[in-house]
Amino acid sequence: MSCSSSNMHEKDDAMNKADSLLNLMTLDEKIGQMTQICFSTITLDGTKNLELHPDSIRKAIVHYNVGSFLSGTGSARNWLDFISEMQQIALHETRLGIPLLIGVDHIHGANYIDEGTFFPHHLTISCSFDTSLVKQYARITAIETSSVGISWNFAPVLDVGINPYWPRYYETFGEDPMVCSMLGAAYIESYQNTCRDNSMKLTACGKHFIGYSDTKSGWDRTPAEIPWQKLYEFHVPPFENAIKAGVKTMMANSGEVNGQPVHSSRELLTGLLQNKLNFEGVLVTDIKDIQKIVEIHAGAQNEKEATLLSVNAGIDMSMACNSFDFIKYLKELVKEGKISEERINLSVKKILRLKYDLGLFENAYAEEQSLEMIGTSEHRKFARKVAEESVVLLKNEGILPMDPYRQKILLTGFAAHSKKMMNGAWTLEWEGAEEKRQPGNMPTLTEALEEKMADGHFHYIPVPEPGDEALIKSFNARAKSSDVILLTLGEKPYSEFKGNITNLKIDPQHEWLFNLAKSTGKPVIVLLIEGRPRLINDINRNCDALLFVGYPGISGARALANILFGEVNPSGKLSFTYPASANHCTPYYRKHSEKYTPLYPFGHGLSYTSYKYSNLKLSDSIIHGDKQNMAVSFNLTNTGEKPGKEVVLIYIQDEVGKITRPVRKLAFFRKVDLQPGETKELTFMIEPVKNLSYPDESGNKILEGGYFRIIVNDLERRFYLDY
Ligand code: BGC
């Protein structure tokens, strides 16, 4: 099911209709459209559970004219009924019958629908370096999300994973701005071009504009200080590319940048986002963020002043959540002449245009039969493929792959028999639902391994703890009769500030467990189930194999079984730097004067086969001027005995810059399929302005003549830009 994004004619049409409707609206009706309320304000029990409170919903829709709602959890059937009932009230019990815009955080698949397909989180997916995989994943998420009548998804995160302490690191597409740009745009295009039926379209939401991930402390929603040049070079690209890809909505960063809460920064939200980057869609606040200008940032005296600042900064909709004060204050501000009605009209027009564009005026209801499209076995299978393509084999001392009929495995660890640990946070609940609410028909790692192994070859033991002598004893006894110990280590799921940590080192209990396993003398394989790279130097040194898994989702256990037993050849590469030291977490695009001291560098990832890069050639050694392109080509050979997929990473080094240059920056990536013995010639085209320039502190591109290098694996060529 796909429908093309709106053409010019449809856009004009939506604009004209929005204009006409706007002319009929009172100020109250307009401000209501700028307000988004949480489901917990309109449900019977005041939670995200999907049962409407008949009075509260009418208060919101009929009395306050609220035009948008967010966030629930439940079965597909509940979702569909809940939304249909709300739309019914909006369409039939209000003066103008404007349909509602329903939003959700489906950030790794349809993760708030019980039957939904829960994909790996984005950090894991980004290790696949595969845009086509991301497109298909976004398409499935769009189909499942829209099947219950939700047209707005607060995804993807476009923040760059620049600081591993940041508790939302796992929501990013890794540390590289280009990878974040390409995967983010692939997600947006595919998501927005998928239709629920022939008329209804969907919108993604690029978030969180801008600089959210680069806080000094690494903690959530704490100050970031980012020079403008750095902002343009490393943070703007994913957002800029998302706008080019047609993203219809954006969410603002909840934190502060350079002393300004972003929600009150006209410089960032209007100057940069709207004027410079030409974003014309709807800009929504993050949750309760107008209040947070006062309560967290102390950036305004009171909420009314914060409302004035935020609307003047450029926000179109307030994710007010459980308070209607935004409506009250905004109305007062207009009456007092502090905000003009023209300013209100600007935002309301964008919101109405979006609703027309999404086809909500034609059909605001999901169809009964579309429920069948949620969580199908095809979708599950694809979620497995995504995990298989994304897991990174970091170390292998010849122990992998294993033979399920010959080797005996003992499994333990925090994720060994837990669905919650595999799905991670943002799964049915904000911090991940408790075990009993996790999907019934999802195998844990224990079950997935058991399925594959010969009888009596697999054993699971619950996690032994220091002092639990009985369990330690049976662990040791079982280890004796096993060939390999498989451990899941890492960290428990967390969301936002709940994941703030003071120490990047892995929890001591995980180290203790590793040492216990190691003391048996058996080989130990470690699966890292974690949201960010926790420090594991000793574990890394002493283990026999190590895999970065992240939170791999509903089919992650089966994907891991396939990788461990060699049915799938691992092909993921790190989309981030795995640090060795808590105080030295530099991304790979460091400056020349900085040292790079990773445990595993960006781009690291092993396979069960081997590859050789050869014959790196440039079509010329000089590029004359900014219009001449140059071809880079090389051969890639699978020199091993198994078919495999190699992520090819091509870097450019600008040898000298007026503004000092990173030692290298990724210019291209591609995943290539190769049979044993097969060679492919790969060609990439360097365009000077696109690939060799960098932005100054005003965002203008600087192109400087001089020497550059192309770096492909262990090969390098130098060329000159005559400019
Ligand atoms: C998060 C956003 C999310 C919003 C709505 C906020 O706390 O920062 O990423 O979209 O909640 O759930």
PDB file of C-alpha atoms in Angstrom, residues 279-492:
ATOM      1  CA  PHE A 279      10.788  24.149   7.063  1.00  0.00           C
ATOM      2  CA  GLU A 280       7.154  24.933   6.301  1.00  0.00           C
ATOM      3  CA  GLY A 281       5.425  22.188   8.272  1.00  0.00           C
ATOM      4  CA  VAL A 282       4.024  22.022  11.787  1.00  0.00           C
ATOM      5  CA  LEU A 283       6.398  22.526  14.703  1.00  0.00           C
ATOM      6  CA  VAL A 284       5.193  20.872  17.902  1.00  0.00           C
ATOM      7  CA  THR A 285       6.660  21.362  21.361  1.00  0.00           C
ATOM      8  CA  ASP A 286       7.926  18.401  23.311  1.00  0.00           C
ATOM      9  CA  ILE A 287       5.774  17.233  26.207  1.00  0.00           C
ATOM     10  CA  LYS A 288       4.799  20.057  28.609  1.00  0.00           C
ATOM     11  CA  ASP A 289       7.754  22.000  27.323  1.00  0.00           C
ATOM     12  CA  ILE A 290       6.243  25.431  27.630  1.00  0.00           C
ATOM     13  CA  GLN A 291       5.861  24.700  31.337  1.00  0.00           C
ATOM     14  CA  LYS A 292       9.407  23.370  31.378  1.00  0.00           C
ATOM     15  CA  ILE A 293      10.769  26.739  30.226  1.00  0.00           C
ATOM     16  CA  VAL A 294       9.707  27.875  33.696  1.00  0.00           C
ATOM     17  CA  GLU A 295      10.072  24.715  35.736  1.00  0.00           C
ATOM     18  CA  ILE A 296      13.272  23.199  34.401  1.00  0.00           C
ATOM     19  CA  HIS A 297      15.140  26.032  32.758  1.00  0.00           C
ATOM     20  CA  ALA A 298      14.016  29.014  34.843  1.00  0.00           C
ATOM     21  CA  GLY A 299      13.846  30.846  31.530  1.00  0.00           C
ATOM     22  CA  ALA A 300      10.594  32.711  32.178  1.00  0.00           C
ATOM     23  CA  GLN A 301       8.787  34.102  35.229  1.00  0.00           C
ATOM     24  CA  ASN A 302       5.649  32.085  34.687  1.00  0.00           C
ATOM     25  CA  GLU A 303       3.834  29.933  32.176  1.00  0.00           C
ATOM     26  CA  LYS A 304       2.105  32.867  30.524  1.00  0.00           C
ATOM     27  CA  GLU A 305       5.425  34.498  29.755  1.00  0.00           C
ATOM     28  CA  ALA A 306       6.758  31.144  28.566  1.00  0.00           C
ATOM     29  CA  THR A 307       3.753  30.821  26.243  1.00  0.00           C
ATOM     30  CA  LEU A 308       4.507  34.249  24.778  1.00  0.00           C
ATOM     31  CA  LEU A 309       8.176  33.360  24.294  1.00  0.00           C
ATOM     32  CA  SER A 310       7.466  29.986  22.758  1.00  0.00           C
ATOM     33  CA  VAL A 311       4.797  31.130  20.310  1.00  0.00           C
ATOM     34  CA  ASN A 312       6.962  34.062  19.295  1.00  0.00           C
ATOM     35  CA  ALA A 313       9.869  31.663  18.877  1.00  0.00           C
ATOM     36  CA  GLY A 314       7.851  29.773  16.271  1.00  0.00           C
ATOM     37  CA  ILE A 315       6.022  26.808  17.765  1.00  0.00           C
ATOM     38  CA  ASP A 316       2.707  25.891  16.136  1.00  0.00           C
ATOM     39  CA  MET A 317       1.309  23.379  18.590  1.00  0.00           C
ATOM     40  CA  SER A 318       1.786  22.868  22.299  1.00  0.00           C
ATOM     41  CA  MET A 319       2.011  19.279  23.523  1.00  0.00           C
ATOM     42  CA  ALA A 320       0.342  20.576  26.659  1.00  0.00           C
ATOM     43  CA  CYS A 321      -0.534  17.056  27.827  1.00  0.00           C
ATOM     44  CA  ASN A 322      -2.674  17.334  30.938  1.00  0.00           C
ATOM     45  CA  SER A 323      -3.318  21.046  31.280  1.00  0.00           C
ATOM     46  CA  PHE A 324      -5.499  23.493  29.379  1.00  0.00           C
ATOM     47  CA  ASP A 325      -3.544  26.506  30.628  1.00  0.00           C
ATOM     48  CA  PHE A 326      -1.876  27.000  27.256  1.00  0.00           C
ATOM     49  CA  ILE A 327      -5.309  27.780  25.846  1.00  0.00           C
ATOM     50  CA  LYS A 328      -6.065  30.240  28.618  1.00  0.00           C
ATOM     51  CA  TYR A 329      -2.731  32.064  28.415  1.00  0.00           C
ATOM     52  CA  LEU A 330      -2.598  32.208  24.651  1.00  0.00           C
ATOM     53  CA  LYS A 331      -6.088  33.686  24.520  1.00  0.00           C
ATOM     54  CA  GLU A 332      -5.174  36.293  27.123  1.00  0.00           C
ATOM     55  CA  LEU A 333      -2.002  37.174  25.203  1.00  0.00           C
ATOM     56  CA  VAL A 334      -4.000  37.745  22.024  1.00  0.00           C
ATOM     57  CA  LYS A 335      -6.618  39.819  23.846  1.00  0.00           C
ATOM     58  CA  GLU A 336      -3.841  41.910  25.425  1.00  0.00           C
ATOM     59  CA  GLY A 337      -2.340  42.521  21.986  1.00  0.00           C
ATOM     60  CA  LYS A 338       0.936  40.762  22.854  1.00  0.00           C
ATOM     61  CA  ILE A 339       0.414  38.120  20.179  1.00  0.00           C
ATOM     62  CA  SER A 340      -1.427  39.069  17.014  1.00  0.00           C
ATOM     63  CA  GLU A 341      -4.259  37.023  15.582  1.00  0.00           C
ATOM     64  CA  GLU A 342      -2.240  36.911  12.343  1.00  0.00           C
ATOM     65  CA  ARG A 343       0.452  35.008  14.224  1.00  0.00           C
ATOM     66  CA  ILE A 344      -2.170  32.533  15.470  1.00  0.00           C
ATOM     67  CA  ASN A 345      -3.550  32.214  11.935  1.00  0.00           C
ATOM     68  CA  LEU A 346      -0.124  31.263  10.637  1.00  0.00           C
ATOM     69  CA  SER A 347       0.097  28.227  12.902  1.00  0.00           C
ATOM     70  CA  VAL A 348      -3.530  27.207  12.559  1.00  0.00           C
ATOM     71  CA  LYS A 349      -3.286  27.350   8.793  1.00  0.00           C
ATOM     72  CA  LYS A 350      -0.323  24.963   8.900  1.00  0.00           C
ATOM     73  CA  ILE A 351      -2.191  22.571  11.178  1.00  0.00           C
ATOM     74  CA  LEU A 352      -5.357  22.600   9.059  1.00  0.00           C
ATOM     75  CA  ARG A 353      -3.310  22.226   5.898  1.00  0.00           C
ATOM     76  CA  LEU A 354      -1.690  19.157   7.442  1.00  0.00           C
ATOM     77  CA  LYS A 355      -5.080  17.693   8.307  1.00  0.00           C
ATOM     78  CA  TYR A 356      -6.313  18.260   4.751  1.00  0.00           C
ATOM     79  CA  ASP A 357      -3.091  16.943   3.320  1.00  0.00           C
ATOM     80  CA  LEU A 358      -3.388  13.763   5.405  1.00  0.00           C
ATOM     81  CA  GLY A 359      -6.889  13.195   4.057  1.00  0.00           C
ATOM     82  CA  LEU A 360      -8.461  13.374   7.518  1.00  0.00           C
ATOM     83  CA  PHE A 361     -11.363  15.499   6.282  1.00  0.00           C
ATOM     84  CA  GLU A 362     -12.228  12.789   3.764  1.00  0.00           C
ATOM     85  CA  ASN A 363     -11.872   9.861   6.099  1.00  0.00           C
ATOM     86  CA  ALA A 364     -10.861  10.072   9.722  1.00  0.00           C
ATOM     87  CA  TYR A 365     -11.664   6.465  10.567  1.00  0.00           C
ATOM     88  CA  ALA A 366      -9.622   3.295  10.330  1.00  0.00           C
ATOM     89  CA  GLU A 367     -11.312   0.308   8.728  1.00  0.00           C
ATOM     90  CA  GLU A 368     -12.155  -2.845  10.670  1.00  0.00           C
ATOM     91  CA  GLN A 369     -10.384  -5.077   8.195  1.00  0.00           C
ATOM     92  CA  SER A 370      -7.127  -3.133   8.475  1.00  0.00           C
ATOM     93  CA  LEU A 371      -6.596  -4.647  11.933  1.00  0.00           C
ATOM     94  CA  GLU A 372      -5.546  -7.836  10.175  1.00  0.00           C
ATOM     95  CA  MET A 373      -2.482  -6.043   8.903  1.00  0.00           C
ATOM     96  CA  ILE A 374      -0.971  -5.660  12.354  1.00  0.00           C
ATOM     97  CA  GLY A 375       1.735  -8.031  13.564  1.00  0.00           C
ATOM     98  CA  THR A 376       1.481 -10.433  10.623  1.00  0.00           C
ATOM     99  CA  SER A 377       3.984 -13.253  10.357  1.00  0.00           C
ATOM    100  CA  GLU A 378       5.487 -11.463   7.344  1.00  0.00           C
ATOM    101  CA  HIS A 379       6.130  -8.395   9.498  1.00  0.00           C
ATOM    102  CA  ARG A 380       7.653 -10.514  12.252  1.00  0.00           C
ATOM    103  CA  LYS A 381       9.904 -12.201   9.731  1.00  0.00           C
ATOM    104  CA  PHE A 382      11.041  -8.859   8.445  1.00  0.00           C
ATOM    105  CA  ALA A 383      11.757  -7.680  12.006  1.00  0.00           C
ATOM    106  CA  ARG A 384      13.992 -10.735  12.325  1.00  0.00           C
ATOM    107  CA  LYS A 385      15.788  -9.855   9.119  1.00  0.00           C
ATOM    108  CA  VAL A 386      16.383  -6.327  10.372  1.00  0.00           C
ATOM    109  CA  ALA A 387      17.940  -7.673  13.570  1.00  0.00           C
ATOM    110  CA  GLU A 388      20.014 -10.218  11.623  1.00  0.00           C
ATOM    111  CA  GLU A 389      21.420  -7.479   9.413  1.00  0.00           C
ATOM    112  CA  SER A 390      22.174  -5.177  12.326  1.00  0.00           C
ATOM    113  CA  VAL A 391      23.891  -7.213  15.044  1.00  0.00           C
ATOM    114  CA  VAL A 392      27.639  -6.529  15.138  1.00  0.00           C
ATOM    115  CA  LEU A 393      30.184  -9.263  15.732  1.00  0.00           C
ATOM    116  CA  LEU A 394      32.888  -7.390  17.628  1.00  0.00           C
ATOM    117  CA  LYS A 395      35.232 -10.231  18.520  1.00  0.00           C
ATOM    118  CA  ASN A 396      35.443 -13.897  17.581  1.00  0.00           C
ATOM    119  CA  GLU A 397      38.288 -16.151  18.722  1.00  0.00           C
ATOM    120  CA  GLY A 398      37.158 -18.851  16.322  1.00  0.00           C
ATOM    121  CA  ILE A 399      34.295 -20.026  18.520  1.00  0.00           C
ATOM    122  CA  LEU A 400      31.466 -18.795  16.307  1.00  0.00           C
ATOM    123  CA  PRO A 401      29.448 -20.022  14.584  1.00  0.00           C
ATOM    124  CA  MET A 402      28.446 -22.891  16.861  1.00  0.00           C
ATOM    125  CA  ASP A 403      26.900 -26.223  15.946  1.00  0.00           C
ATOM    126  CA  PRO A 404      23.516 -26.749  17.638  1.00  0.00           C
ATOM    127  CA  TYR A 405      23.842 -30.528  17.386  1.00  0.00           C
ATOM    128  CA  ARG A 406      27.402 -30.920  18.587  1.00  0.00           C
ATOM    129  CA  GLN A 407      27.992 -28.194  21.128  1.00  0.00           C
ATOM    130  CA  LYS A 408      26.362 -27.928  24.515  1.00  0.00           C
ATOM    131  CA  ILE A 409      25.446 -24.428  25.615  1.00  0.00           C
ATOM    132  CA  LEU A 410      24.742 -22.986  29.039  1.00  0.00           C
ATOM    133  CA  LEU A 411      22.866 -19.676  28.879  1.00  0.00           C
ATOM    134  CA  THR A 412      22.335 -17.110  31.589  1.00  0.00           C
ATOM    135  CA  GLY A 413      22.157 -13.356  31.940  1.00  0.00           C
ATOM    136  CA  PHE A 414      19.737 -10.513  32.408  1.00  0.00           C
ATOM    137  CA  ALA A 415      18.151 -10.818  28.988  1.00  0.00           C
ATOM    138  CA  ALA A 416      18.404 -14.588  28.621  1.00  0.00           C
ATOM    139  CA  HIS A 417      14.778 -15.268  29.376  1.00  0.00           C
ATOM    140  CA  SER A 418      13.262 -11.793  29.202  1.00  0.00           C
ATOM    141  CA  LYS A 419      11.165 -10.242  26.472  1.00  0.00           C
ATOM    142  CA  LYS A 420      11.317  -6.836  28.085  1.00  0.00           C
ATOM    143  CA  MET A 421      15.092  -6.758  27.762  1.00  0.00           C
ATOM    144  CA  MET A 422      14.913  -7.620  24.073  1.00  0.00           C
ATOM    145  CA  ASN A 423      12.224  -5.058  23.244  1.00  0.00           C
ATOM    146  CA  GLY A 424      13.689  -2.322  25.389  1.00  0.00           C
ATOM    147  CA  ALA A 425      11.933   0.845  26.484  1.00  0.00           C
ATOM    148  CA  TRP A 426       9.069   2.445  24.547  1.00  0.00           C
ATOM    149  CA  THR A 427       7.387  -0.952  24.317  1.00  0.00           C
ATOM    150  CA  LEU A 428       3.733  -0.851  25.396  1.00  0.00           C
ATOM    151  CA  GLU A 429       4.912   1.384  28.252  1.00  0.00           C
ATOM    152  CA  TRP A 430       7.296   4.307  28.339  1.00  0.00           C
ATOM    153  CA  GLU A 431      10.027   2.332  30.144  1.00  0.00           C
ATOM    154  CA  GLY A 432       9.027  -0.982  28.577  1.00  0.00           C
ATOM    155  CA  ALA A 433       6.096  -3.051  29.833  1.00  0.00           C
ATOM    156  CA  GLU A 434       6.509  -5.616  32.556  1.00  0.00           C
ATOM    157  CA  GLU A 435       7.173  -9.167  31.451  1.00  0.00           C
ATOM    158  CA  LYS A 436       3.554 -10.297  31.719  1.00  0.00           C
ATOM    159  CA  ARG A 437       2.377  -7.566  29.320  1.00  0.00           C
ATOM    160  CA  GLN A 438       4.979  -8.398  26.694  1.00  0.00           C
ATOM    161  CA  PRO A 439       3.724 -10.251  23.584  1.00  0.00           C
ATOM    162  CA  GLY A 440       2.683 -13.838  24.314  1.00  0.00           C
ATOM    163  CA  ASN A 441       3.909 -15.256  21.053  1.00  0.00           C
ATOM    164  CA  MET A 442       7.404 -13.810  21.215  1.00  0.00           C
ATOM    165  CA  PRO A 443      10.261 -16.220  21.956  1.00  0.00           C
ATOM    166  CA  THR A 444      12.859 -15.294  24.546  1.00  0.00           C
ATOM    167  CA  LEU A 445      16.467 -16.112  23.764  1.00  0.00           C
ATOM    168  CA  THR A 446      16.125 -19.257  25.857  1.00  0.00           C
ATOM    169  CA  GLU A 447      13.180 -20.397  23.776  1.00  0.00           C
ATOM    170  CA  ALA A 448      14.784 -19.464  20.466  1.00  0.00           C
ATOM    171  CA  LEU A 449      17.940 -21.442  21.265  1.00  0.00           C
ATOM    172  CA  GLU A 450      16.019 -24.399  22.620  1.00  0.00           C
ATOM    173  CA  GLU A 451      14.039 -24.526  19.359  1.00  0.00           C
ATOM    174  CA  LYS A 452      17.236 -24.960  17.368  1.00  0.00           C
ATOM    175  CA  MET A 453      19.335 -27.254  19.508  1.00  0.00           C
ATOM    176  CA  ALA A 454      19.470 -31.006  19.874  1.00  0.00           C
ATOM    177  CA  ASP A 455      17.714 -32.347  22.966  1.00  0.00           C
ATOM    178  CA  GLY A 456      19.810 -32.034  26.074  1.00  0.00           C
ATOM    179  CA  HIS A 457      22.304 -29.675  24.439  1.00  0.00           C
ATOM    180  CA  PHE A 458      20.846 -26.487  25.815  1.00  0.00           C
ATOM    181  CA  HIS A 459      20.499 -25.320  29.404  1.00  0.00           C
ATOM    182  CA  TYR A 460      19.296 -22.090  30.889  1.00  0.00           C
ATOM    183  CA  ILE A 461      20.014 -21.006  34.427  1.00  0.00           C
ATOM    184  CA  PRO A 462      18.488 -17.893  36.029  1.00  0.00           C
ATOM    185  CA  VAL A 463      21.071 -15.210  36.799  1.00  0.00           C
ATOM    186  CA  PRO A 464      23.154 -16.247  39.825  1.00  0.00           C
ATOM    187  CA  GLU A 465      23.933 -13.442  42.245  1.00  0.00           C
ATOM    188  CA  PRO A 466      26.816 -13.036  44.692  1.00  0.00           C
ATOM    189  CA  GLY A 467      25.949 -14.963  47.849  1.00  0.00           C
ATOM    190  CA  ASP A 468      23.406 -17.248  46.194  1.00  0.00           C
ATOM    191  CA  GLU A 469      25.521 -20.328  46.839  1.00  0.00           C
ATOM    192  CA  ALA A 470      22.956 -22.880  45.709  1.00  0.00           C
ATOM    193  CA  LEU A 471      22.506 -21.284  42.296  1.00  0.00           C
ATOM    194  CA  ILE A 472      26.232 -20.663  41.892  1.00  0.00           C
ATOM    195  CA  LYS A 473      26.824 -24.328  42.625  1.00  0.00           C
ATOM    196  CA  SER A 474      24.352 -25.523  40.036  1.00  0.00           C
ATOM    197  CA  PHE A 475      25.753 -23.003  37.547  1.00  0.00           C
ATOM    198  CA  ASN A 476      29.244 -24.410  38.055  1.00  0.00           C
ATOM    199  CA  ALA A 477      28.011 -27.988  37.824  1.00  0.00           C
ATOM    200  CA  ARG A 478      26.100 -27.295  34.627  1.00  0.00           C
ATOM    201  CA  ALA A 479      29.082 -25.401  33.180  1.00  0.00           C
ATOM    202  CA  LYS A 480      31.208 -28.522  33.638  1.00  0.00           C
ATOM    203  CA  SER A 481      29.053 -30.518  31.255  1.00  0.00           C
ATOM    204  CA  SER A 482      28.727 -27.626  28.757  1.00  0.00           C
ATOM    205  CA  ASP A 483      31.061 -26.660  25.925  1.00  0.00           C
ATOM    206  CA  VAL A 484      30.281 -22.967  25.908  1.00  0.00           C
ATOM    207  CA  ILE A 485      28.754 -20.394  28.232  1.00  0.00           C
ATOM    208  CA  LEU A 486      26.578 -17.779  26.596  1.00  0.00           C
ATOM    209  CA  LEU A 487      25.972 -14.609  28.604  1.00  0.00           C
ATOM    210  CA  THR A 488      23.684 -11.678  28.002  1.00  0.00           C
ATOM    211  CA  LEU A 489      25.158  -8.588  29.653  1.00  0.00           C
ATOM    212  CA  GLY A 490      24.406  -4.898  29.283  1.00  0.00           C
ATOM    213  CA  GLU A 491      21.823  -2.672  30.874  1.00  0.00           C
ATOM    214  CA  LYS A 492      18.124  -2.693  31.660  1.00  0.00           C
TER     215      LYS A 492
END
